[in-house]
XYZ file of N, CA and C in Angstrom:
765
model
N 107.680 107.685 127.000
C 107.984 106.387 126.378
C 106.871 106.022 125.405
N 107.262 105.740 124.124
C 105.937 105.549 123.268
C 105.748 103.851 123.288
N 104.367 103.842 122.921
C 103.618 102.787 122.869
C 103.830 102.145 121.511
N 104.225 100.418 121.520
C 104.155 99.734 119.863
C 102.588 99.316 119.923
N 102.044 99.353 118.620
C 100.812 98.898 118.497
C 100.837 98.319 117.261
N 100.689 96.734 117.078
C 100.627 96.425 115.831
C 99.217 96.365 115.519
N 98.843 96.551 114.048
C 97.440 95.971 113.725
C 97.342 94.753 112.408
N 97.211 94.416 113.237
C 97.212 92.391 113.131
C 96.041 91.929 112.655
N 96.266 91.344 111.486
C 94.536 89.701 111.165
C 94.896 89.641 110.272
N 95.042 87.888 110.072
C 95.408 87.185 108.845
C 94.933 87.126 107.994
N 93.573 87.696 107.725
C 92.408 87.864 107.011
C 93.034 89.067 106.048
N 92.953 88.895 104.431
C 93.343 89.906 103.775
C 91.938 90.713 103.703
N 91.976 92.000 103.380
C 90.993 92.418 102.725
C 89.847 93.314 104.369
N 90.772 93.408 105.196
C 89.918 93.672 106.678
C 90.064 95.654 107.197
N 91.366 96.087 106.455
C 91.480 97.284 106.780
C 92.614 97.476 107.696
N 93.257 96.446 107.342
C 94.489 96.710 108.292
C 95.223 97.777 107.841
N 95.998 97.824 106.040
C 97.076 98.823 106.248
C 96.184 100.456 106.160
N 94.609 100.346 105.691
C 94.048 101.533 105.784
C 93.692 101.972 107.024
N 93.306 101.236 108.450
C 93.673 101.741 109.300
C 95.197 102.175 110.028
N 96.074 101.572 109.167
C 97.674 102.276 109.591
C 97.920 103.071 109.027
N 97.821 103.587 108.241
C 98.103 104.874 107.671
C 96.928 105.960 107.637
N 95.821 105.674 108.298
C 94.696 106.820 108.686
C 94.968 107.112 109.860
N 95.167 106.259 110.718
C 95.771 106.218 112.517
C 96.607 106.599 112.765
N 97.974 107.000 111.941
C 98.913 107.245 111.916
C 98.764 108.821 111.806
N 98.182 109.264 110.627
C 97.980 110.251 110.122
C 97.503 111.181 110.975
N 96.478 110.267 111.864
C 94.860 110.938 112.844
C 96.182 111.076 113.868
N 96.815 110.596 114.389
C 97.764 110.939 115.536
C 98.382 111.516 115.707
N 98.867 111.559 114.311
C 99.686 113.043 113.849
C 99.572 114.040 113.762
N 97.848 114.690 113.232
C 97.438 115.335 112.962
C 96.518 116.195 114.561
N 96.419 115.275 115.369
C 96.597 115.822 116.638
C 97.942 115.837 117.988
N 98.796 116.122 116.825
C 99.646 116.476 117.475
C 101.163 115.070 117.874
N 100.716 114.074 118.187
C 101.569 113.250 118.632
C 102.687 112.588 117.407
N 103.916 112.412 118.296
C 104.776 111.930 117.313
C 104.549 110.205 116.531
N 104.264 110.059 115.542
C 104.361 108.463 115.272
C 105.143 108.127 114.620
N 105.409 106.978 114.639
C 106.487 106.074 113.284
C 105.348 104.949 113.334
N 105.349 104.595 111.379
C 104.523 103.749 111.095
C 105.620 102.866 110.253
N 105.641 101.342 110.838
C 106.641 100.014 110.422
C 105.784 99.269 109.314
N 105.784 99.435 108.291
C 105.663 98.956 107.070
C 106.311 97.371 107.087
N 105.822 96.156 107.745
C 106.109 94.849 107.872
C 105.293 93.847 107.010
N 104.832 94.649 105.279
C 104.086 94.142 104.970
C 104.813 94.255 103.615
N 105.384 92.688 103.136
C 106.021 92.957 101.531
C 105.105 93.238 100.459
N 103.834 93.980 100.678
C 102.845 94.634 99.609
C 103.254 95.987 99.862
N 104.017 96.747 100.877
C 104.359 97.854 100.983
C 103.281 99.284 100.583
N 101.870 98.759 101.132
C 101.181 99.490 100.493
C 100.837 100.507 101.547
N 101.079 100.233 103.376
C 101.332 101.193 103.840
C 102.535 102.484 103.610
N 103.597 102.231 102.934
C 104.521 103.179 102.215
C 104.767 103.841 101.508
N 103.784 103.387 100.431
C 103.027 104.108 99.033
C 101.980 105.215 99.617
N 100.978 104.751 100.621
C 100.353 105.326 101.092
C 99.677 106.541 101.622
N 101.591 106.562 102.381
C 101.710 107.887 102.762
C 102.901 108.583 101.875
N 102.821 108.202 100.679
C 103.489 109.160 99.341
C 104.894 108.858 99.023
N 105.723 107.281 99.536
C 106.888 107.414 99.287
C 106.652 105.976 98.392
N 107.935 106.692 97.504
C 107.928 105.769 96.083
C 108.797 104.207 96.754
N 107.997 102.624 96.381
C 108.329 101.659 97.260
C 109.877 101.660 96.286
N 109.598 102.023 95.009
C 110.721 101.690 94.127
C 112.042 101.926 94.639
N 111.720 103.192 95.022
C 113.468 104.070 95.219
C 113.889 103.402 96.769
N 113.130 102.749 97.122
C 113.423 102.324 98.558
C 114.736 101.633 98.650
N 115.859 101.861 99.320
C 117.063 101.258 99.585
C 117.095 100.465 100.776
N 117.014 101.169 101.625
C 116.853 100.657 102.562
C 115.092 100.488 103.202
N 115.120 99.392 104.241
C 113.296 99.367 104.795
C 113.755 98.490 105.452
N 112.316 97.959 106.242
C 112.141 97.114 107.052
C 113.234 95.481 106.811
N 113.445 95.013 105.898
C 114.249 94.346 105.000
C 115.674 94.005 105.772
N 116.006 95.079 105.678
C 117.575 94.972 105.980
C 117.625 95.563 107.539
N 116.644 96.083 108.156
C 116.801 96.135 109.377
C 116.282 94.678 110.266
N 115.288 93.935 109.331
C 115.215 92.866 110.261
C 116.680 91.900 109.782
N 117.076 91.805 108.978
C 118.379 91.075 108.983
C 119.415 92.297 109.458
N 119.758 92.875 110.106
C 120.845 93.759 110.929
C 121.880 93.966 109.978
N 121.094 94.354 108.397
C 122.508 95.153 107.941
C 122.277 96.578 107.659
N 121.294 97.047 108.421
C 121.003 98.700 108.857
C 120.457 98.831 109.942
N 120.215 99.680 110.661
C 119.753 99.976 111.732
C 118.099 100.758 111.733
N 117.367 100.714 112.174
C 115.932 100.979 112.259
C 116.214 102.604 111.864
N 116.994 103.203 112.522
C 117.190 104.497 112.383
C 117.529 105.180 111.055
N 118.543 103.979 110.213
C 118.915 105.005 109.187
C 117.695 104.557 108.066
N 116.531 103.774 108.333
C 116.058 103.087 106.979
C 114.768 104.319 107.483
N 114.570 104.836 108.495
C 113.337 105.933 108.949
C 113.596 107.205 107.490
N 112.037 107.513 107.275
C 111.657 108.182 106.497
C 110.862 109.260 106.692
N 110.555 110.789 106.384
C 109.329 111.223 106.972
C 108.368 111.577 105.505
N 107.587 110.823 106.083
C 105.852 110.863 105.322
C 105.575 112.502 104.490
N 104.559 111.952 103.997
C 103.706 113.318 103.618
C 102.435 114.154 104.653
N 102.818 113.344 105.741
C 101.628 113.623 106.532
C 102.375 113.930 108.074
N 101.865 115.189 108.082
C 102.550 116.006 109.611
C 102.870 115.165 110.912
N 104.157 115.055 111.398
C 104.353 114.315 112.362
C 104.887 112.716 111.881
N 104.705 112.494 111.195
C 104.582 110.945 110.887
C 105.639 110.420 110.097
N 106.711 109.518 110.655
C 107.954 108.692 109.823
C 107.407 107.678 109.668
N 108.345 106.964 108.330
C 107.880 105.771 108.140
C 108.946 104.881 107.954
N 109.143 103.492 108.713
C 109.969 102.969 108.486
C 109.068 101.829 107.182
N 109.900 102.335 106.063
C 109.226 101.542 104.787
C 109.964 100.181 104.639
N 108.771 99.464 103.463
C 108.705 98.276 103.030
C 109.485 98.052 101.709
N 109.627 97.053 101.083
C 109.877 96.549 99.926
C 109.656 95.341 99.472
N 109.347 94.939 98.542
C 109.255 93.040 97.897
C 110.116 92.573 98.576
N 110.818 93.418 98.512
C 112.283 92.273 99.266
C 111.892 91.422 100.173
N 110.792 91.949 100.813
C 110.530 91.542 102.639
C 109.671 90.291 102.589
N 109.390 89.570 101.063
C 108.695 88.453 101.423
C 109.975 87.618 101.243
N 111.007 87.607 101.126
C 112.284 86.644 101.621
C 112.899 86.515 102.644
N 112.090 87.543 103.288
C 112.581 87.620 105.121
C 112.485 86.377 105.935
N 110.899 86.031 105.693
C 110.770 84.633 106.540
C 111.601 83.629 106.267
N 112.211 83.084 104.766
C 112.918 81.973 104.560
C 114.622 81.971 105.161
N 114.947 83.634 105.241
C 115.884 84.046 105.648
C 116.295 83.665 107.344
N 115.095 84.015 107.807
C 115.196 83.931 109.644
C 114.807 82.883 109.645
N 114.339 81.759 109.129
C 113.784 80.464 109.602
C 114.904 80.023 110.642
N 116.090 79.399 110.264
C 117.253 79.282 110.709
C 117.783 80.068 112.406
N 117.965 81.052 112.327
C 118.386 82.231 112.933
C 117.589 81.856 114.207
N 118.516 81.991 115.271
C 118.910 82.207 116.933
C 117.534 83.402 117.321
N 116.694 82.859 117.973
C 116.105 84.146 118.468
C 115.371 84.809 117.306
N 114.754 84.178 116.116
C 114.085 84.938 115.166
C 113.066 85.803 115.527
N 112.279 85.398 116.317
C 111.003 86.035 116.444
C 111.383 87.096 117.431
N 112.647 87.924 117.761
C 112.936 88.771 118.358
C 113.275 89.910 118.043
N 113.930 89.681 116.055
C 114.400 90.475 115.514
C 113.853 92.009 115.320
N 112.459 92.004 115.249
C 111.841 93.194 115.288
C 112.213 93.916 116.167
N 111.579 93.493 117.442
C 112.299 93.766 119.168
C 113.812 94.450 118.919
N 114.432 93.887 119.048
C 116.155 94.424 118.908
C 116.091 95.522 118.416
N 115.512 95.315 116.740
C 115.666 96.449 116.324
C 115.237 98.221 116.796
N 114.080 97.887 116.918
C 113.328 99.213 117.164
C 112.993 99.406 118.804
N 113.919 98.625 119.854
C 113.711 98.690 121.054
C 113.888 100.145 121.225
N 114.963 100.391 120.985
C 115.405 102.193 120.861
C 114.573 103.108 120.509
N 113.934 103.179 119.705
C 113.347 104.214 118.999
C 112.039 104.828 120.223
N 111.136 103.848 120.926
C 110.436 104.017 121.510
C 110.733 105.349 122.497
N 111.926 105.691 122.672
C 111.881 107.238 123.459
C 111.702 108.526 122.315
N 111.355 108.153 121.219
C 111.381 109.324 120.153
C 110.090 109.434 119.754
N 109.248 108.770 120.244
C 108.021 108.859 119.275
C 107.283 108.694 120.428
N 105.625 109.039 120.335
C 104.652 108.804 121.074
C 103.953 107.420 120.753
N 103.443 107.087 119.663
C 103.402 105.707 118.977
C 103.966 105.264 117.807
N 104.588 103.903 117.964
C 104.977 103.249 116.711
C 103.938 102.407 116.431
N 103.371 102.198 115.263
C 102.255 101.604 115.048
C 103.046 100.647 113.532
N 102.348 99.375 113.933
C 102.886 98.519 112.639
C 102.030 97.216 112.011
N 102.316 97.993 110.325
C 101.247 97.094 109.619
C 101.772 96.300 109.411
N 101.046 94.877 109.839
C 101.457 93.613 109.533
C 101.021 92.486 108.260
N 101.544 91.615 107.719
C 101.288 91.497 106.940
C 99.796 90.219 106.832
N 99.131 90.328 105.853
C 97.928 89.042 105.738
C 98.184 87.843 106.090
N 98.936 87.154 106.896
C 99.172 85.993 107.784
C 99.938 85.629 108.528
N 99.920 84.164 109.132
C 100.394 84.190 110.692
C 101.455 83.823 110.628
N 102.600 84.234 109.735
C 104.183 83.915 109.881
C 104.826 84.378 110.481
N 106.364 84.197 110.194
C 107.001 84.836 111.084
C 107.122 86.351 111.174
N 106.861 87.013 110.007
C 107.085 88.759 110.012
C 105.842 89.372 110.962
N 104.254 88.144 110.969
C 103.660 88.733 112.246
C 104.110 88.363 113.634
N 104.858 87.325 113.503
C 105.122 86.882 115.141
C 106.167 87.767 115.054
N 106.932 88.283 114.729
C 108.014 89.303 115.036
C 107.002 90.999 115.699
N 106.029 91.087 114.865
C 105.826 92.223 114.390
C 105.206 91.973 116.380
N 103.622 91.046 116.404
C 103.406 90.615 118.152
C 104.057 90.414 118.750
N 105.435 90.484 118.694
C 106.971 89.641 119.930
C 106.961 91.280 120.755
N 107.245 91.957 119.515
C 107.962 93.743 119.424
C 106.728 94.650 120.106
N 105.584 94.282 119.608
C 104.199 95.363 120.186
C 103.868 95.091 121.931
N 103.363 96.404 122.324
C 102.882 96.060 123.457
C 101.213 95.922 123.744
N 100.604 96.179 122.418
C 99.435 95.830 122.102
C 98.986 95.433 120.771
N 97.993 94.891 120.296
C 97.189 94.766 119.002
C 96.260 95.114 118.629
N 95.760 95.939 117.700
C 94.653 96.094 116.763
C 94.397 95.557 116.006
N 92.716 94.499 116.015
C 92.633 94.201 115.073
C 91.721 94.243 114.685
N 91.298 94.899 113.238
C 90.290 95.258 112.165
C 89.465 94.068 112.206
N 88.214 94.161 111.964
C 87.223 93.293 111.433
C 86.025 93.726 110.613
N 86.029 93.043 109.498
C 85.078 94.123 108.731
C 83.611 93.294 109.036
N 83.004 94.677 108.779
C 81.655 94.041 109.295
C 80.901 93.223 107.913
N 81.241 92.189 107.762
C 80.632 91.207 106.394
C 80.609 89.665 106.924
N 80.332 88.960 105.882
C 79.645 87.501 106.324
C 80.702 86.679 107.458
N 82.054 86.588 106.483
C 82.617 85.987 107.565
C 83.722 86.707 108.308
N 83.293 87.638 108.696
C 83.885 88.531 109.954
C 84.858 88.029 110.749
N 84.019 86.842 111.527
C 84.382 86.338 112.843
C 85.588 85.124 112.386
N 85.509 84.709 111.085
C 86.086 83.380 110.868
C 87.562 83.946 110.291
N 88.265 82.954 111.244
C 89.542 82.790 111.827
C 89.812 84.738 112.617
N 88.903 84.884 113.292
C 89.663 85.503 114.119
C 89.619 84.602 115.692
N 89.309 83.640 116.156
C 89.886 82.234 116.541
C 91.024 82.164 116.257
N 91.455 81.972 115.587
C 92.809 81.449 115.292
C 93.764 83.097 115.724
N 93.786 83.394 115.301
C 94.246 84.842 115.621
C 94.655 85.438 117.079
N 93.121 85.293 118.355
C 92.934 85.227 119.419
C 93.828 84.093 119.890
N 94.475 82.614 119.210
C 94.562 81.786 119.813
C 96.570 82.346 119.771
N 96.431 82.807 118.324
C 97.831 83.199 118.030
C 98.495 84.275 119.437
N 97.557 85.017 119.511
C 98.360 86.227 120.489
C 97.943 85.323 122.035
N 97.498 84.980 121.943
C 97.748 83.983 123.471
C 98.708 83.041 123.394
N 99.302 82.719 122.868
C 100.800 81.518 122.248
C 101.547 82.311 121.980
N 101.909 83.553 121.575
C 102.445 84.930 121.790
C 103.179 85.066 123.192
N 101.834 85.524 124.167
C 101.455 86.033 125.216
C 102.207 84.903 126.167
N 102.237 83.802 125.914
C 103.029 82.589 126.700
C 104.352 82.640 126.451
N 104.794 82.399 124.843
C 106.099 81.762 125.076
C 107.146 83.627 124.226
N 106.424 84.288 123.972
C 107.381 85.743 123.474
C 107.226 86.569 123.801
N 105.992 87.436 124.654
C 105.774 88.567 125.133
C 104.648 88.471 126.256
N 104.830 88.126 127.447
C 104.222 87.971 128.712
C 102.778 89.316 128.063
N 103.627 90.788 128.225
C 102.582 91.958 128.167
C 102.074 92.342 127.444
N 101.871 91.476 125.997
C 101.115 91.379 124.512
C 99.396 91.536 125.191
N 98.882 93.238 124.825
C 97.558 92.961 125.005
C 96.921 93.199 124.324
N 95.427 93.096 124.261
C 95.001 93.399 123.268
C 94.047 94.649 123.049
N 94.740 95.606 122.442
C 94.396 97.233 122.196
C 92.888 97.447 122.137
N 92.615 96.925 121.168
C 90.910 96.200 120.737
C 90.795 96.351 119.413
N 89.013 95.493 119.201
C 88.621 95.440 118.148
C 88.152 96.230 116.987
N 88.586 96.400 116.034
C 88.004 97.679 115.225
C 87.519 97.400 114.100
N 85.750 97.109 114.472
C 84.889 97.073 113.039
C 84.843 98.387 112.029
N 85.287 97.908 110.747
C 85.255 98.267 109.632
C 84.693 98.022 108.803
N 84.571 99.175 107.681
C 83.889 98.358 106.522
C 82.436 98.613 106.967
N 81.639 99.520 107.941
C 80.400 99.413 108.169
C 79.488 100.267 106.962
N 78.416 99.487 106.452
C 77.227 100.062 106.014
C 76.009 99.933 106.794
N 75.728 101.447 107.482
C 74.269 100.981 108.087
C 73.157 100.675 107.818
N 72.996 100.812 106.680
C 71.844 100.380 105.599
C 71.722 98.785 105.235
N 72.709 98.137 105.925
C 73.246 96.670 105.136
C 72.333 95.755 106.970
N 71.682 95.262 106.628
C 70.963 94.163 108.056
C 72.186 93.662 108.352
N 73.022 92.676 107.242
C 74.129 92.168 108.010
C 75.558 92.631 108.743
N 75.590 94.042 108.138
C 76.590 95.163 108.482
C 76.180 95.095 110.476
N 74.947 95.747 110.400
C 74.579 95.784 112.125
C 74.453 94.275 112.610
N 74.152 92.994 112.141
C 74.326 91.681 112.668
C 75.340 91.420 113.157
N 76.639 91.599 112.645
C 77.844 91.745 112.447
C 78.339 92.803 114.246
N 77.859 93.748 113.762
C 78.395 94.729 114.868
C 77.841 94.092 116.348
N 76.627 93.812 116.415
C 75.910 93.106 117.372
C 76.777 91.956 117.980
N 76.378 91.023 117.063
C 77.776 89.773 117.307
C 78.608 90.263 118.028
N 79.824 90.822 117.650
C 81.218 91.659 118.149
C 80.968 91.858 119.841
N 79.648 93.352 119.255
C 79.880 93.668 120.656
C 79.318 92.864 121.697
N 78.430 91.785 121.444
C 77.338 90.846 122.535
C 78.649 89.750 122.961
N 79.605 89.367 122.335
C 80.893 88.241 122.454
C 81.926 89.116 123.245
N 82.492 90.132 122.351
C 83.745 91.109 123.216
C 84.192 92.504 123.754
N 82.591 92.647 124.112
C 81.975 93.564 124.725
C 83.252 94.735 124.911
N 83.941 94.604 126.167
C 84.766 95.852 126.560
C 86.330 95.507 125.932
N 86.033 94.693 124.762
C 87.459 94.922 123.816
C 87.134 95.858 123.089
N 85.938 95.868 122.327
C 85.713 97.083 120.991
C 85.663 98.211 121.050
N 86.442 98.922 119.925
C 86.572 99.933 120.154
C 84.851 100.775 119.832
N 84.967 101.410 120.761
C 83.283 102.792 120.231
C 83.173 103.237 118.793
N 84.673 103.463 118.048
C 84.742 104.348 116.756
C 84.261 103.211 116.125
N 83.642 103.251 115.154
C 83.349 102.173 113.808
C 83.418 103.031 112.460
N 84.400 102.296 111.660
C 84.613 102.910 110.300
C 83.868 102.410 109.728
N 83.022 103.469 108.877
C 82.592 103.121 107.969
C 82.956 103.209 106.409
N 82.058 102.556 105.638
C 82.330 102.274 104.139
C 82.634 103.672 103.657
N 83.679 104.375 102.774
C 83.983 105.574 102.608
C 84.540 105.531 101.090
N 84.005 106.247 100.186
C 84.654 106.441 99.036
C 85.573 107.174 99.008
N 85.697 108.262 99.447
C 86.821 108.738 99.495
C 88.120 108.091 99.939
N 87.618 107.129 101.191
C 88.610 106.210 102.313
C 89.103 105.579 100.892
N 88.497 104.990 100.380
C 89.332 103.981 99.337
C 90.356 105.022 97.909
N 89.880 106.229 98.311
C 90.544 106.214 96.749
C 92.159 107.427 96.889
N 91.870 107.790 98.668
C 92.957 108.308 98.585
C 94.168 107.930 98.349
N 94.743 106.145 98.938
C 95.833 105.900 98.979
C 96.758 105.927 97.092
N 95.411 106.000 96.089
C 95.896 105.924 94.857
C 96.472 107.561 94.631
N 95.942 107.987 95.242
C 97.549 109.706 95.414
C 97.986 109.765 96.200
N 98.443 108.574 96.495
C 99.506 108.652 98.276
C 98.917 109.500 99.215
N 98.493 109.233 99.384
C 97.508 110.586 100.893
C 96.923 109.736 101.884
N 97.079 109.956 103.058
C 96.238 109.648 103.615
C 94.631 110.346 103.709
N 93.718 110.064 104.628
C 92.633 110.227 104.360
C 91.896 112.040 104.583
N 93.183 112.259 105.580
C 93.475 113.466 106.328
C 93.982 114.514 105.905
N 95.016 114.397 104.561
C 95.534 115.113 103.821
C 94.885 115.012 102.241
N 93.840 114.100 102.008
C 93.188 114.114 101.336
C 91.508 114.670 100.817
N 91.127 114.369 101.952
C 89.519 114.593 102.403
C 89.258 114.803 103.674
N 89.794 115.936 104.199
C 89.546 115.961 105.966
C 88.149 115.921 106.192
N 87.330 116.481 105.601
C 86.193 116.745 106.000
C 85.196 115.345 105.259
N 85.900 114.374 105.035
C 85.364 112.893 104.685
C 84.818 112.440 106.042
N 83.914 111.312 106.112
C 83.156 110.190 107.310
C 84.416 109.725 107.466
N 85.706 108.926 106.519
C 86.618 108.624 106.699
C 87.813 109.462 107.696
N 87.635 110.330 107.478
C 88.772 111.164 108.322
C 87.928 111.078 109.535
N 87.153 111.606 109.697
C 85.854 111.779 110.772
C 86.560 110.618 112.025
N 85.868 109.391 111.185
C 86.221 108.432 111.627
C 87.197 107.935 112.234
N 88.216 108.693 111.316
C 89.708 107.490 111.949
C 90.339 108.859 113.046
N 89.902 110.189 113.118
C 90.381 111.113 114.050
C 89.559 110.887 114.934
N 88.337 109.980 114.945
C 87.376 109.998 116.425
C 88.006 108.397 117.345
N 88.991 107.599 116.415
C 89.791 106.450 116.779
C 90.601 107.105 117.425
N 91.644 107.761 116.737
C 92.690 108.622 117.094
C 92.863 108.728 118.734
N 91.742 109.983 118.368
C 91.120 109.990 120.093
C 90.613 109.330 120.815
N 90.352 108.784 120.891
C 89.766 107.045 121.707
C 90.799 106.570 122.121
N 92.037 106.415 121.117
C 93.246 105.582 121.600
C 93.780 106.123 122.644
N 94.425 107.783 122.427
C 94.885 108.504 123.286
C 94.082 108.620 124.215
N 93.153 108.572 124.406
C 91.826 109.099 125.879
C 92.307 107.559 126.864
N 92.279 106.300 125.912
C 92.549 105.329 126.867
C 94.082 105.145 127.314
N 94.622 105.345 126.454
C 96.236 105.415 127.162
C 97.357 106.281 127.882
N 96.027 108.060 127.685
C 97.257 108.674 128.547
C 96.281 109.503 129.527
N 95.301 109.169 129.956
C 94.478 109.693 130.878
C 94.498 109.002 131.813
């Protein structure tokens, strides 16, 4: 039975869809099946891993309004192992669409309840704030990742965030937990880079994850040739990195 894992924070600019499509990749690339849910109308996890957002017909879009099914809008990536259920612009009209609608914050759920016997993880990038396409995206997951880059204001509104998946955790998904924290964005050369990490770990000690990504040139410039980091620069700190996550995840969830 595979595991949903969204990676969640309202904070733009934190490493969310670059840890979904490196994590994805890293999971893949050791072996396990993933599907990565593109719930982000920047669709830049979809581009990412090499599929054109243009030609997109179907995506996330029309499966959260039920005029396709999760199954037929699935795609497979450029990167071994790995489907993608893709995005489109379309998907920032989603929220005004479900406002209305019976059970909105379930729609994700419904959809992709199924799929979970086909894959080892579904992992899903969510979009830069706390609307409804993330409360769908936390209704549907059975855990969260969430990025924090190691810079000035790190910590600010991930409060709000923490407060979100506990109001989650009450009134839409009792078993919403939280996967852990994943500082990004590290320079060890930077005083406030390690201030930063300190903080984290002295506050949420046995949430964080061990792996810490660091600042990677390569990390940034693969997604501009659709690649992930793995099919781009294996032998990058970036790949390094997100295959020493990889494994971390799997060590805690199937051992």
């Amino acid at each position: 039975m595979g595991k949903i894992i969204a990676i969640a924070n309202q904070k733009g600019g934190v490493g969310k869809t670059t840890t979904s499509v490196n994590l994805a990749a890293s999971l893949g690339a050791l072996e396990k099946k993933v599907l990565l849910i593109d719930a982000d109308p920047q669709a830049n996890a979809s581009s990412g891993l090499g599929l054109d957002v243009e030609a997109i017909e179907i995506g996330s879009y029309q499966v959260l309004e039920h005029t396709a099914t999760a199954k037929e809008a699935i795609v497979p990536s450029n990167a071994p192992n790995v489907d993608v259920l893709p995005a489109h612009i379309d998907l920032v009209a989603i929220e005004i669409e479900l406002v209305d609608k019976e059970a909105r914050e379930y729609m994700l759920k419904k959809a992709i309840h199924d799929l979970k016997s086909d894959y080892d993880y579904i992992l899903i990038d969510c979009a830069p704030s706390l609307g409804l396409l993330t409360l769908n995206a936390l209704t549907a997951a059975d855990s969260v990742i969430i990025p924090i880059q190691c810079e000035y204001f790190a910590l600010e509104g991930l409060g709000k965030l923490l407060n979100t998946i506990k109001s989650v955790q009450k009134i839409h998904n009792v078993t919403l937990d939280i996967e852990g924290l994943l500082l990004t964005m590290y320079d060890s050369r930077l005083r406030l880079s390690n201030q930063v990490v300190e903080e984290v770990q002295k506050h949420f000690s046995d949430m964080v994850f061990e792996t810490i990504i660091q600042r990677n040139v390569r990390l940034g410039e693969a997604p501009s040739y659709g690649e992930s980091i793995i099919n781009y620069d294996v032998a990058s700190k970036g790949a390094v990195n997100y295959l020493s996550l990889a494994k971390e995840l799997i060590n805690k969830n199937e051992l």
